[in-house]
Amino acid sequence: MTRVQALRLVALLAAMFGLGLGAILYGPEGGHIGYMWPVGLATGVLILVPRRLVPILCVTIALLATASFAIGDFDTSIAAGFGLGIALEALVTQRVITVGWSRRWSLAEVNDLGRYALACTAGALVGALVFAGVAQLNDFAVPWRIGVATFTTHLASQAVLVALFRDHKGPRTSYGATERILVWSVTLGYTVVAFIPTELPSLAFLIIPLLGWVAFRAPTRESLLLLVAVASISSTMSNEGLGPFSDGYLVNRLDPEFRYLPQQSFLIACAMVTIPFSMAVAMQRWSALQALRERARSELLVQSARGIAIIGTDRLGRINLFSPGAVSILGFEPEEVYGQSTRMFHTEAELARHAEELGSDPTYVSVVQATGQLPPGTARVWQFVRKDGIPRTLSTILSPVTDDNGDFIGYVATADDITDRIDAEAALEKALRTERRAVRRLTEIDQVKDAFVSSVSHELRTPITNIVGYLELMMDGVYGEPSARQADAMARIDMNSRRLLTLIDDLLTLSSMESIDHRRRRSQVDLGAVVRRAEEIVRPSLDQRDLRLDLELPAEPVTVVGDAGELERLVINLATNAVKFTPDGGRIVVRLLPGTGTAGPALEVVDTGIGIHAEDKAMLFTRFFRTSHAHELGVPGSGLGLSIAKAIADVHGGTISAESVHGAGSTFRVDFPESA
C-alpha cells in the first residue's frame, strides 16, 4: 500500500468515526440505534484495502464503532455488540459485492446492479439481526423494533455510500462546467427549500427528477456525490425537526425507533433511482464509445489493407466501398467506380466459367447470388481487368451483409491479388518438370556408367588374374628355375598386378555403393561379430610386421540394421589403412562402443601411426586422394579405401570422422544411428 493510499484510508476511518459519533450524539431523542450510523463508509474501507489487511480493518472498524457508541452513553456491552455488528455487516456487504474478493467492484453491467442491491440488503439484514440480538441479550428497548429500524437506516447508508467505492471507469461526457454549476446549485438549493416546510411532503420527491437529470448528464461518480450531498442535507435538516418527514402529526404517532424511517426510505428511493439510471446511461455511453471505436478500427483496417482489395456494394450490386488496396490493385479511383456495378471488372468468358462451375445461369446477377450462397469464407479465383486492361487474378471471398434486423443490404468482397503467386507457381512447376527430366537423364547416365565400370572392371580382372596365375607358376619354377634378376622382375610384376586387382575391386565396390539400383541385404547385424571377421582377414598382413592389433569389444551384442558384408568391408578398410600408415613397433586398436539412450553405437580405429597433416584433413575422404606424406613415404594405395568407408557409413545412416595429430597417430570414428 502506498503512502497516498494509507492517508486516504486513515481519512476514511476518521470520517466514519466522526460521522458515526455525530449521528449518535445529535440523533433524534428516543432512538436506540445511533440514528444513521455511516456503515456504508465501513464497507467502502474494506473494498479499498488489500485482502490481507481486511481482518485488521474489521477489528479497527469494530473498535471505532464501539468507541462512538460508548461516547454516546451506551452501555459497554451494548456498544461492543453494536460495534461488532457494524464490522460484521461491512464484511458481509464487501464479500457479496466483490464475490469473495474474486473481482473488482464496479457498476458496468446489469449483474453488478443486482449484486449491489443484494449486498446492501444482506449487509443491512446481518446488522439488523446483530443489533436486535444485542438488544435482546441486554434487555435494551424492543428488539424487533431495533431490528427494523437498523435494517432501514443501514440499508439507506449502504445504498447511498457504497456506490462511491466502485471501480470508476467510464467515457467522457459533454457535461460542461456551466451545466455542472447550474445543476448542483439547483439540486442542493431545492433540497434545502424542500426540507424547510413540514406540511408539503410532495416537495421532497421532486428532488428525484433532479437527481435523474444529473445521472443522465453527468459522470457516474459526480451523480453519486450529489446523491450523498442530498442525503446529508436532508438527514441534517430532518434531525433538526425540519422538512416533510418531521411533521409533528406524523412524528407523534410513530414509535421513537421509527420516526426517521420515512426519511431513510426517501433516501433509499433516491439511491435506487439515481444509481440504476446512472449505470444505464454509463453502459449506453460505453456501448456508443465501443461502437465508434469499432467503426474507426474497421475504417483503419480498410484504409491500411493495401495488399487486399475490399469492395462493398448495396443490395443492387452498386459499389459504395472501394478501399485503397482496391485502388492499388485495379487502378481505378473511388469516384470512378462508385455507383457502378462490379460487373465492370469481369469479361464474358470469366462469367461463363464461373456460371459453369457453380451451375447457375450465365448472368452476372445469378453468378453473384450463387457465389454468395457458398459456405462462409469460401474463396474463389476471379480474373479482374484493371483500368489499363491488364488482367489480374484475385482470390475473392464474397460475403452477404445484413442489417440489425437480419435484412440483406448488400455484399462485401475481399480479394487478394495472387497473380504473381500463380506465375511463380507456374514457373516452379516448369522448373520441376525440367528437373525431373534431368534426374531421369542422370539416372540413365548413372546406369550406363555402372554398366561400363562393371564391364570394364571384369574385362580387366580376367586377363590380370591369368597374368598373376602364370607368374605364380613361373616363380614356382614350373617353366624352369628363374634367375635372380628374373625372380625380382616377376615379383615386381606380381606386386603391381595385385595392386591393379585391388584397384579394380575398389572401383567395383565404390560403383555398387553409389548405384541407385543397388539392393542391400538389410538385417540386424552384430557389429562385434563383424569386427571379429574383419580382424581375421587383416591379421595375416601383420605376419611380416612388428605391429600389435587389439580388439576392445563389449560383452553384450551391439546391433545395427544394415548389410553385414558392407559393414565388414568398412572395418577392413579402416584397419588396413591403419596398418599401412603405422610404422613397426606401433599399436592399432579396433574399439566398439555400445549405444546410449541418446546416441547409437560407434566404431573407433585408433593407431599410433604417422598421422595426417592439417591441410590434408579436408580431402581425406575424397576418392583417389592420397596425402602428401603417403607420396613421400611411398605407401602403396589407390586412394579409394577411405572414400569407400565413407560411402558405406553414409548408406547406413552413419557419419565418419577423423581426428589426427601429425606424427602422433590417428583416430577414425563411425557413429551409427540407434537401432530400431
XYZ file of C-alpha atoms in Angstrom, residues 195-544:
350
model
C -36.807 20.356 3.642
C -37.822 23.602 5.306
C -41.634 23.255 5.414
C -43.113 20.282 7.243
C -46.552 20.418 5.655
C -45.664 19.623 1.994
C -44.189 16.099 1.684
C -44.594 16.101 -2.095
C -41.932 18.786 -2.448
C -39.235 16.348 -1.331
C -39.976 13.855 -4.077
C -39.347 16.464 -6.757
C -35.665 16.060 -5.847
C -35.667 12.650 -7.527
C -36.138 14.034 -11.097
C -33.248 16.423 -10.454
C -31.052 13.501 -9.410
C -32.201 11.646 -12.533
C -31.171 14.589 -14.710
C -27.706 14.584 -13.148
C -27.465 10.796 -13.619
C -28.362 11.281 -17.280
C -25.909 14.081 -17.996
C -23.040 13.866 -15.502
C -20.374 11.198 -14.988
C -21.470 8.431 -12.632
C -19.159 9.472 -9.832
C -20.479 13.033 -9.823
C -24.095 11.860 -9.694
C -23.198 9.658 -6.705
C -21.501 12.560 -4.926
C -24.585 14.722 -5.472
C -26.711 11.892 -4.037
C -24.529 11.881 -0.908
C -24.849 15.657 -0.652
C -28.657 15.453 -0.896
C -28.679 12.672 1.711
C -26.514 14.734 4.086
C -28.697 17.853 3.756
C -31.982 16.000 4.133
C -30.722 13.973 7.128
C -29.320 17.038 8.895
C -32.471 19.116 8.367
C -34.742 16.218 9.382
C -32.654 15.761 12.517
C -33.263 19.435 13.266
C -37.035 18.936 13.030
C -37.402 20.432 9.563
C -38.806 19.001 6.384
C -41.808 16.882 5.444
C -40.544 13.865 7.413
C -40.510 15.844 10.693
C -44.195 16.736 10.628
C -45.482 16.768 14.209
C -48.612 14.819 13.415
C -46.511 12.058 11.845
C -43.751 12.077 14.441
C -46.101 11.900 17.435
C -47.799 8.801 16.086
C -44.639 6.821 15.354
C -42.525 4.849 17.810
C -39.232 6.694 18.564
C -37.317 3.998 16.684
C -39.420 4.572 13.571
C -39.606 8.376 13.487
C -36.817 8.719 10.958
C -37.763 5.716 8.805
C -39.751 7.814 6.244
C -36.723 9.996 5.644
C -34.474 6.907 5.333
C -36.958 5.342 2.901
C -36.817 8.542 0.876
C -33.011 8.216 0.676
C -33.295 4.563 -0.396
C -35.707 5.647 -3.145
C -33.258 8.345 -4.275
C -30.403 5.829 -4.384
C -32.445 3.193 -6.221
C -33.362 5.763 -8.886
C -30.022 7.546 -9.220
C -27.694 4.546 -9.253
C -29.501 2.329 -11.817
C -30.216 5.321 -14.054
C -26.610 6.473 -13.873
C -25.374 2.941 -14.546
C -27.712 2.520 -17.537
C -26.541 5.809 -19.018
C -22.879 4.815 -18.452
C -23.479 1.473 -20.159
C -25.086 3.254 -23.105
C -22.122 5.619 -23.306
C -19.722 2.677 -23.215
C -21.666 0.907 -25.961
C -21.680 4.026 -28.114
C -17.977 4.573 -27.483
C -17.194 0.935 -28.329
C -19.274 1.209 -31.497
C -17.375 4.330 -32.515
C -14.050 2.672 -31.757
C -15.053 -0.423 -33.682
C -16.149 1.689 -36.619
C -12.890 3.652 -36.508
C -10.938 0.396 -36.253
C -12.806 -1.044 -39.222
C -12.162 2.079 -41.265
C -8.490 1.976 -40.269
C -8.246 -1.671 -41.302
C -9.859 -0.910 -44.628
C -7.528 2.034 -45.212
C -4.403 0.136 -44.114
C -5.104 -3.087 -46.060
C -3.027 -2.007 -49.055
C -2.421 -5.539 -50.301
C -6.082 -6.572 -50.200
C -8.932 -5.143 -52.255
C -12.127 -4.562 -50.247
C -15.169 -3.739 -52.365
C -18.640 -3.165 -50.905
C -21.947 -2.907 -52.737
C -25.569 -2.139 -51.952
C -28.332 -4.699 -52.425
C -28.456 -3.880 -56.177
C -24.735 -4.543 -56.609
C -23.700 -0.890 -56.925
C -20.285 -0.105 -55.483
C -20.296 2.013 -52.298
C -16.936 0.993 -50.821
C -13.625 0.895 -52.676
C -10.600 0.517 -50.415
C -7.087 1.909 -51.075
C -5.997 -1.693 -51.677
C -8.594 -1.962 -54.461
C -7.297 1.303 -55.943
C -3.733 -0.037 -55.875
C -4.610 -3.409 -57.411
C -7.205 -2.385 -60.013
C -6.055 1.148 -60.859
C -9.498 2.804 -60.573
C -10.144 5.765 -58.268
C -13.171 5.503 -55.918
C -15.084 8.288 -57.706
C -14.727 6.332 -60.965
C -16.477 3.235 -59.637
C -18.979 4.498 -57.022
C -22.498 3.680 -58.181
C -21.211 1.299 -60.868
C -21.804 -2.467 -60.905
C -18.887 -4.761 -60.135
C -19.688 -6.343 -63.493
C -17.272 -3.777 -64.936
C -14.280 -5.772 -63.671
C -15.042 -9.099 -65.452
C -15.142 -10.409 -69.002
C -17.888 -12.532 -70.552
C -15.564 -15.543 -70.642
C -14.873 -15.221 -66.911
C -18.605 -15.056 -66.121
C -19.258 -18.105 -68.285
C -16.526 -20.061 -66.491
C -17.960 -19.306 -63.039
C -21.534 -19.976 -64.179
C -20.477 -23.428 -65.411
C -18.594 -24.234 -62.195
C -21.433 -23.024 -59.947
C -24.246 -24.486 -62.059
C -26.045 -21.139 -62.373
C -27.440 -19.080 -65.215
C -24.734 -17.269 -67.215
C -25.871 -13.864 -65.972
C -23.867 -11.732 -63.628
C -26.647 -11.486 -61.016
C -27.105 -15.278 -60.943
C -23.370 -15.893 -60.599
C -23.097 -13.394 -57.724
C -26.103 -14.876 -55.933
C -24.716 -18.415 -56.320
C -21.336 -17.264 -55.005
C -22.958 -15.549 -52.017
C -24.726 -18.801 -51.077
C -21.438 -20.713 -50.715
C -20.284 -21.594 -47.149
C -18.862 -18.546 -45.318
C -15.191 -17.954 -46.042
C -15.208 -19.872 -49.350
C -12.674 -18.296 -51.704
C -13.000 -18.379 -55.474
C -10.399 -17.319 -58.011
C -11.653 -14.484 -60.236
C -9.887 -12.730 -63.045
C -10.295 -8.947 -62.799
C -9.486 -6.477 -65.562
C -7.546 -3.423 -64.440
C -8.241 0.085 -65.685
C -5.279 -0.265 -68.079
C -6.730 -3.527 -69.471
C -4.187 -5.826 -67.813
C -5.840 -8.898 -66.259
C -5.114 -9.742 -62.612
C -6.005 -12.941 -60.771
C -7.582 -12.406 -57.342
C -8.650 -14.892 -54.685
C -12.031 -13.469 -53.682
C -14.364 -14.094 -50.742
C -17.886 -12.731 -51.250
C -19.993 -12.246 -48.103
C -23.600 -11.038 -47.848
C -24.179 -8.107 -45.456
C -27.309 -7.802 -43.300
C -28.607 -5.058 -41.009
C -29.602 -5.368 -37.348
C -32.946 -6.886 -38.380
C -31.278 -9.546 -40.499
C -32.371 -7.971 -43.790
C -29.984 -8.233 -46.750
C -28.413 -4.865 -47.622
C -25.529 -5.749 -49.932
C -22.245 -7.595 -50.386
C -18.655 -7.081 -49.322
C -15.856 -8.736 -51.260
C -12.282 -9.150 -50.004
C -9.815 -10.030 -52.734
C -6.132 -10.930 -52.527
C -4.033 -10.413 -55.656
C -2.432 -13.823 -56.353
C -1.276 -13.129 -59.907
C 2.412 -13.125 -59.026
C 1.999 -16.225 -56.883
C 0.279 -18.128 -59.697
C 3.002 -17.023 -62.137
C 5.651 -18.150 -59.645
C 3.899 -21.497 -59.159
C 3.748 -22.000 -62.913
C 7.448 -21.171 -63.233
C 8.224 -23.512 -60.348
C 6.178 -26.318 -61.926
C 8.059 -25.797 -65.178
C 11.366 -25.912 -63.309
C 10.287 -29.087 -61.511
C 9.405 -30.749 -64.811
C 12.817 -29.781 -66.160
C 14.487 -31.085 -63.017
C 12.586 -34.380 -63.221
C 13.766 -34.829 -66.795
C 17.310 -34.065 -65.670
C 17.034 -36.594 -62.833
C 15.807 -39.265 -65.236
C 18.695 -38.412 -67.551
C 21.204 -38.599 -64.697
C 19.729 -41.922 -63.626
C 20.184 -43.260 -67.134
C 23.748 -41.931 -67.217
C 24.423 -43.482 -63.798
C 23.137 -46.833 -65.023
C 25.279 -46.620 -68.148
C 28.287 -45.650 -66.009
C 27.706 -48.571 -63.664
C 27.365 -50.960 -66.572
C 30.528 -49.546 -68.157
C 32.579 -49.704 -64.953
C 31.355 -53.212 -64.209
C 32.062 -54.401 -67.756
C 35.491 -52.812 -67.974
C 36.445 -53.984 -64.485
C 35.501 -57.562 -65.284
C 37.262 -57.392 -68.619
C 40.413 -56.132 -66.859
C 40.142 -58.582 -63.994
C 40.123 -61.692 -66.219
C 43.474 -61.122 -68.012
C 45.147 -59.802 -64.874
C 44.045 -62.910 -62.989
C 45.626 -65.020 -65.733
C 48.809 -62.968 -65.524
C 49.006 -63.487 -61.767
C 48.371 -67.211 -62.179
C 51.151 -67.680 -64.746
C 53.502 -65.572 -62.617
C 52.940 -67.891 -59.691
C 53.787 -70.920 -61.935
C 56.933 -69.200 -63.239
C 58.024 -68.150 -59.733
C 57.469 -71.743 -58.544
C 59.875 -72.964 -61.320
C 57.272 -74.846 -63.346
C 58.809 -73.418 -66.527
C 62.369 -73.617 -65.312
C 64.234 -72.135 -62.429
C 64.353 -68.336 -62.875
C 67.452 -66.334 -62.322
C 67.743 -63.793 -59.551
C 67.067 -60.906 -61.903
C 64.100 -62.748 -63.406
C 62.702 -63.561 -59.954
C 62.974 -59.869 -58.934
C 61.219 -58.743 -62.115
C 58.447 -61.311 -61.674
C 57.992 -60.204 -58.027
C 57.520 -56.633 -59.180
C 55.037 -57.730 -61.856
C 53.128 -59.771 -59.264
C 53.018 -56.890 -56.766
C 51.707 -54.389 -59.303
C 49.240 -56.894 -60.745
C 47.820 -57.475 -57.304
C 47.634 -53.694 -56.749
C 45.722 -53.425 -60.013
C 43.341 -56.183 -58.868
C 42.795 -54.332 -55.606
C 42.083 -51.119 -57.526
C 39.551 -52.946 -59.732
C 37.854 -54.384 -56.624
C 37.693 -50.925 -55.064
C 36.179 -49.442 -58.224
C 33.561 -52.173 -58.338
C 32.732 -51.671 -54.672
C 32.502 -47.882 -54.984
C 30.325 -48.221 -58.083
C 27.945 -50.565 -56.301
C 27.805 -48.262 -53.242
C 26.794 -45.278 -55.390
C 24.400 -47.203 -57.593
C 20.759 -46.161 -57.295
C 19.537 -49.676 -58.079
C 21.928 -51.494 -55.743
C 19.984 -53.751 -53.393
C 21.300 -54.446 -49.919
C 20.557 -57.339 -47.658
C 19.455 -55.392 -44.625
C 19.025 -57.174 -41.306
C 20.011 -56.936 -37.646
C 23.808 -57.188 -37.695
C 26.029 -57.764 -34.643
C 28.912 -55.318 -35.031
C 31.038 -57.392 -32.648
C 30.896 -60.385 -34.977
C 31.633 -58.114 -37.956
C 34.761 -56.748 -36.241
C 35.995 -60.259 -35.402
C 35.614 -61.479 -39.013
C 37.367 -58.362 -40.314
C 40.223 -58.934 -37.830
C 40.746 -62.457 -39.191
C 41.135 -61.027 -42.687
C 43.505 -58.219 -41.673
C 45.607 -60.299 -39.244
C 47.716 -62.102 -41.935
C 49.035 -58.750 -43.194
C 50.755 -58.320 -39.815
C 52.829 -61.524 -40.082
C 55.824 -59.717 -41.551
